Short mmCIF file of C-alpha atoms and ligand atoms in Angstrom, two decimals:
data_model
loop_
_atom_site.label_atom_id
_atom_site.label_comp_id
_atom_site.label_asym_id
_atom_site.label_seq_id
_atom_site.Cartn_x
_atom_site.Cartn_y
_atom_site.Cartn_z
CA MET A 1 -26.72 70.91 63.61
CA GLN A 2 -30.17 72.27 62.56
CA PRO A 3 -31.37 75.38 64.25
CA LEU A 4 -34.31 74.92 66.60
CA PHE A 5 -37.54 76.14 65.25
CA SER A 6 -38.93 79.09 67.09
CA HIS A 7 -42.10 81.36 67.10
CA SER A 8 -41.43 84.97 67.74
CA SER A 9 -43.84 87.62 68.75
CA GLY A 10 -43.68 91.13 70.46
CA ALA A 11 -40.70 93.48 70.96
CA GLY A 12 -38.32 94.30 73.69
CA PRO A 13 -35.60 92.28 75.55
CA LEU A 14 -35.42 88.54 74.55
CA ALA A 15 -37.51 86.10 76.48
CA VAL A 16 -37.31 82.36 75.55
CA PHE A 17 -40.02 79.93 76.37
CA VAL A 18 -39.22 76.10 76.63
CA HIS A 19 -41.99 73.64 76.49
CA GLY A 20 -42.52 70.43 78.57
CA PHE A 21 -43.07 66.84 77.38
CA PRO A 22 -44.82 65.79 75.17
CA MET A 23 -45.65 69.28 74.05
CA ASP A 24 -44.49 72.02 71.83
CA HIS A 25 -44.51 75.85 71.64
CA ARG A 26 -48.21 76.00 71.77
CA LEU A 27 -48.05 75.35 75.56
CA TRP A 28 -47.30 79.05 75.81
CA ASP A 29 -49.87 80.56 73.31
CA GLN A 30 -52.08 82.18 76.01
CA VAL A 31 -48.99 83.40 78.07
CA VAL A 32 -46.93 85.07 75.25
CA ALA A 33 -50.16 86.62 73.75
CA HIS A 34 -50.30 88.95 76.90
CA LEU A 35 -46.30 89.59 77.09
CA GLY A 36 -45.71 90.93 73.54
CA GLY A 37 -45.62 94.55 74.86
CA LEU A 38 -43.01 93.77 77.24
CA LYS A 39 -40.65 91.17 75.67
CA ARG A 40 -39.60 89.78 72.44
CA CYS A 41 -41.06 86.28 73.14
CA LEU A 42 -39.40 83.31 71.44
CA ALA A 43 -41.32 80.06 72.06
CA VAL A 44 -39.15 77.29 70.89
CA ASP A 45 -39.94 73.78 69.63
CA LEU A 46 -37.42 71.31 71.27
CA PRO A 47 -35.83 68.69 69.06
CA GLY A 48 -38.42 66.37 67.29
CA PHE A 49 -41.45 68.41 68.58
CA GLY A 50 -43.34 70.88 66.74
CA ALA A 51 -41.48 72.04 63.68
CA SER A 52 -37.91 71.18 64.89
CA SER A 53 -35.84 68.34 63.45
CA MET A 54 -34.74 65.36 65.57
CA ASP A 55 -31.25 66.35 65.28
CA GLY A 56 -29.65 66.53 68.63
CA ALA A 57 -32.50 64.93 70.38
CA ASP A 58 -30.22 62.26 72.30
CA SER A 59 -29.63 64.05 75.48
CA ILE A 60 -30.89 67.01 77.55
CA ASP A 61 -27.33 68.40 77.14
CA GLU A 62 -27.46 68.33 73.31
CA THR A 63 -30.88 69.87 73.61
CA ALA A 64 -29.50 72.68 75.77
CA ASP A 65 -26.72 73.15 73.24
CA ARG A 66 -29.08 73.62 70.42
CA LEU A 67 -31.22 76.11 72.55
CA ALA A 68 -27.86 77.95 73.36
CA ALA A 69 -27.13 78.31 69.53
CA VAL A 70 -30.63 79.89 69.07
CA ILE A 71 -29.97 82.48 71.98
CA ALA A 72 -26.31 83.07 70.86
CA SER A 73 -27.45 83.94 67.29
CA LEU A 74 -29.57 86.73 68.73
CA ASP A 75 -26.80 88.37 70.45
CA GLU A 76 -28.32 89.14 73.79
CA PRO A 77 -28.81 87.02 76.96
CA ALA A 78 -32.41 85.86 77.54
CA ASP A 79 -34.91 85.74 80.11
CA ILE A 80 -35.61 82.01 80.06
CA VAL A 81 -38.97 80.38 81.09
CA GLY A 82 -39.21 76.56 81.12
CA LEU A 83 -41.64 74.01 82.16
CA SER A 84 -40.88 70.67 83.42
CA MET A 85 -38.60 69.03 80.72
CA GLY A 86 -38.00 72.63 79.67
CA GLY A 87 -36.60 73.00 83.17
CA TYR A 88 -34.30 70.22 82.77
CA VAL A 89 -32.94 71.87 79.66
CA GLN A 90 -32.59 75.19 81.53
CA LEU A 91 -30.49 73.78 84.22
CA ALA A 92 -28.13 72.02 81.62
CA LEU A 93 -27.88 75.55 80.11
CA VAL A 94 -27.05 76.79 83.48
CA GLU A 95 -24.18 74.43 83.76
CA ARG A 96 -22.97 74.58 79.99
CA HIS A 97 -23.78 78.37 78.78
CA PRO A 98 -24.45 80.40 81.74
CA GLU A 99 -23.43 83.63 79.84
CA LEU A 100 -26.60 83.37 77.70
CA ILE A 101 -28.88 83.70 80.75
CA ARG A 102 -30.28 86.93 82.08
CA SER A 103 -32.90 85.37 84.30
CA LEU A 104 -34.58 82.06 85.00
CA VAL A 105 -38.06 80.93 85.57
CA LEU A 106 -38.22 77.28 86.53
CA MET A 107 -41.79 76.13 86.37
CA ASP A 108 -43.08 72.82 87.64
CA THR A 109 -39.83 71.24 87.28
CA ARG A 110 -37.06 69.77 89.48
CA PRO A 111 -33.31 69.24 89.72
CA GLU A 112 -33.00 65.58 90.67
CA SER A 113 -32.50 62.80 88.07
CA ASP A 114 -34.94 59.97 87.82
CA SER A 115 -35.21 57.14 90.59
CA ASP A 116 -34.53 53.72 89.32
CA GLU A 117 -38.08 53.09 89.21
CA GLY A 118 -38.93 56.27 87.21
CA ARG A 119 -36.15 55.36 84.69
CA ALA A 120 -37.63 51.88 84.45
CA GLY A 121 -41.05 53.43 83.79
CA ARG A 122 -39.75 55.53 81.09
CA TYR A 123 -38.11 52.53 79.19
CA ALA A 124 -41.42 50.59 79.55
CA LEU A 125 -43.11 53.62 78.02
CA ILE A 126 -40.54 53.63 75.12
CA ASP A 127 -41.39 50.05 74.37
CA ARG A 128 -45.10 50.98 74.34
CA VAL A 129 -44.65 53.81 72.09
CA GLY A 130 -42.64 51.40 69.74
CA GLU A 131 -45.62 48.85 69.89
CA SER A 132 -48.76 51.23 69.79
CA GLY A 133 -47.42 54.75 68.71
CA VAL A 134 -47.91 58.01 70.62
CA GLU A 135 -51.71 57.53 71.40
CA PRO A 136 -51.24 55.83 74.92
CA VAL A 137 -48.70 58.65 75.91
CA ALA A 138 -51.13 61.26 74.66
CA ASP A 139 -54.07 59.88 76.65
CA SER A 140 -52.04 59.26 79.90
CA MET A 141 -50.31 62.68 79.85
CA ALA A 142 -53.70 64.56 79.24
CA GLU A 143 -55.15 62.70 82.25
CA ALA A 144 -52.14 62.94 84.57
CA LEU A 145 -50.66 66.46 83.88
CA PRO A 146 -53.55 68.95 84.84
CA ALA A 147 -55.40 69.34 88.07
CA ALA A 148 -58.39 67.14 88.54
CA ASP A 149 -60.86 69.86 87.75
CA ALA A 150 -59.04 71.13 84.74
CA ALA A 151 -61.36 72.32 81.89
CA PRO A 152 -61.77 69.66 79.11
CA TRP A 153 -60.11 71.76 76.48
CA VAL A 154 -56.79 71.78 78.61
CA ARG A 155 -56.79 67.95 78.27
CA ARG A 156 -57.73 68.24 74.63
CA LYS A 157 -54.74 70.62 73.93
CA ILE A 158 -52.24 68.38 75.65
CA ARG A 159 -53.50 65.31 73.77
CA GLN A 160 -53.42 67.26 70.55
CA MET A 161 -49.75 68.46 71.03
CA ALA A 162 -48.71 64.89 71.96
CA ARG A 163 -50.53 63.37 69.04
CA ASP A 164 -48.76 65.85 66.67
CA SER A 165 -45.43 64.36 68.00
CA SER A 166 -43.70 61.52 66.06
CA PRO A 167 -43.10 58.33 68.01
CA ALA A 168 -39.45 58.79 67.42
CA ALA A 169 -39.30 62.11 69.05
CA VAL A 170 -41.37 60.95 72.02
CA GLN A 171 -38.96 57.91 72.50
CA ALA A 172 -35.92 60.05 72.24
CA ALA A 173 -37.17 62.75 74.78
CA LEU A 174 -38.07 59.76 77.23
CA ARG A 175 -34.56 58.38 76.88
CA ALA A 176 -32.98 61.81 77.32
CA MET A 177 -34.93 62.40 80.37
CA ALA A 178 -34.26 59.04 81.77
CA GLU A 179 -30.51 59.39 81.39
CA ARG A 180 -30.30 63.30 82.61
CA PRO A 181 -27.75 63.76 85.39
CA ASP A 182 -28.75 64.97 88.76
CA ARG A 183 -28.33 68.79 88.88
CA THR A 184 -29.20 69.59 92.49
CA GLY A 185 -25.50 70.44 93.11
CA ILE A 186 -25.54 73.43 90.70
CA LEU A 187 -28.58 75.20 92.25
CA GLY A 188 -26.32 77.13 94.82
CA SER A 189 -24.21 78.42 92.01
CA ILE A 190 -27.07 80.10 90.06
CA ALA A 191 -26.13 83.71 89.99
CA VAL A 192 -28.97 85.21 87.91
CA PRO A 193 -32.49 86.38 89.26
CA THR A 194 -34.57 83.22 89.52
CA LEU A 195 -38.32 82.55 90.00
CA VAL A 196 -39.57 79.21 90.97
CA VAL A 197 -43.25 78.71 89.84
CA VAL A 198 -45.38 75.66 90.80
CA GLY A 199 -49.07 74.70 90.46
CA SER A 200 -50.57 74.18 93.84
CA GLU A 201 -51.99 70.86 92.65
CA ASP A 202 -49.08 69.58 90.75
CA ALA A 203 -48.72 65.83 91.35
CA LEU A 204 -45.69 65.23 89.27
CA THR A 205 -43.44 67.95 90.65
CA PRO A 206 -45.32 68.92 93.84
CA PRO A 207 -44.93 72.30 95.68
CA GLU A 208 -42.68 70.81 98.46
CA GLY A 209 -39.96 70.00 96.05
CA ALA A 210 -40.30 73.19 94.14
CA ARG A 211 -40.09 75.09 97.45
CA ARG A 212 -36.89 73.04 98.27
CA MET A 213 -35.47 73.92 94.89
CA ALA A 214 -36.13 77.58 95.47
CA ASP A 215 -34.57 77.43 98.90
CA ALA A 216 -31.37 76.11 97.36
CA ILE A 217 -31.14 79.00 94.71
CA PRO A 218 -29.64 82.20 96.28
CA GLY A 219 -32.00 84.98 96.26
CA SER A 220 -34.67 83.29 94.37
CA ARG A 221 -38.46 83.91 94.43
CA PHE A 222 -41.21 81.36 94.80
CA VAL A 223 -44.82 81.58 93.62
CA GLU A 224 -47.49 78.95 93.71
CA ILE A 225 -50.32 79.15 91.27
CA ASP A 226 -53.51 78.30 92.93
CA GLY A 227 -55.50 75.72 91.48
CA ALA A 228 -53.19 74.64 88.65
CA GLY A 229 -51.63 71.13 88.25
CA HIS A 230 -48.61 70.52 86.24
CA VAL A 231 -49.24 72.85 83.42
CA PRO A 232 -50.12 76.36 84.75
CA PRO A 233 -49.50 78.03 81.29
CA LEU A 234 -52.56 76.10 80.13
CA GLU A 235 -54.57 75.99 83.33
CA ARG A 236 -53.98 79.39 84.71
CA PRO A 237 -52.54 81.62 82.06
CA SER A 238 -53.35 84.93 83.71
CA GLY A 239 -51.69 83.70 86.97
CA VAL A 240 -48.56 82.92 85.06
CA VAL A 241 -48.55 86.16 83.06
CA GLY A 242 -49.04 88.02 86.32
CA ALA A 243 -46.16 86.14 88.00
CA LEU A 244 -43.76 86.78 85.13
CA ARG A 245 -44.74 90.56 85.03
CA ASP A 246 -43.99 90.84 88.61
CA PHE A 247 -40.78 88.97 88.50
CA TRP A 248 -39.31 90.85 85.43
CA THR A 249 -40.29 94.15 86.87
CA VAL A 250 -38.35 93.47 90.12
CA SER A 251 -35.48 91.57 88.45
CA ALA A 252 -34.82 94.01 85.59
C1 MLT B 301 -42.98 67.31 81.55
O1 MLT B 301 -43.92 67.83 81.70
O2 MLT B 301 -42.14 67.81 80.76
C2 MLT B 301 -42.71 65.89 82.01
O3 MLT B 301 -43.72 65.65 82.99
C3 MLT B 301 -41.38 65.87 82.59
C4 MLT B 301 -41.00 64.33 83.18
O4 MLT B 301 -41.63 63.46 82.72
O5 MLT B 301 -40.16 64.28 83.90
#
């Protein structure tokens, strides 16, 4: 198994950042730039994205195992921050490698598996990527993820990260997300400090669902980032930095 590629900055206790679909470590650029005095920040590229190989891209569980190998090699449990697909990977990690987790930040994500309709939509998109490459995904994600009034550069950055992904990686991630199990049942067993974060304008994983997830996790905290859609680290990085600092201060 190839190690996942990761981008390291700062010094202190280990914090690992896990991006969403179809993005890479650059999702976190403006967040980790402000946390280096507090944490050793490791922003990973999930299999097939950024500089990581496709190896182990077949399921969310395999991805979690590859992430676990990164954390285990550093000999300390991590504060783990994940957005959306990154959150699916975090919940798999909770189930498979809980000893590697010091705290969790679940951002704009959900524990439920896909509905039949959602799954069918993913397979239709897989076919579309096979026919036309990543361009249609890049355009639709850049349109759908941020809030309606997001700055143009936010959409440009999403489009750029998606365009830099290979069609095979995008297809594998879509398949992995379509086939992921429902993990609602493990929320009550999460025993580490947990923060649930959601953009107030998130249309994909709306605040009501995030609040339900927080309610199911014992002792968790909940923060809504005002004005952000599905990608607060790009849309409201200072709000995310503030939420992480506050959470890590009380949970340390
Ligand atoms: C993401 O941001 O990672 C995706 O929206 C997740 C998904 O499609 O379920």
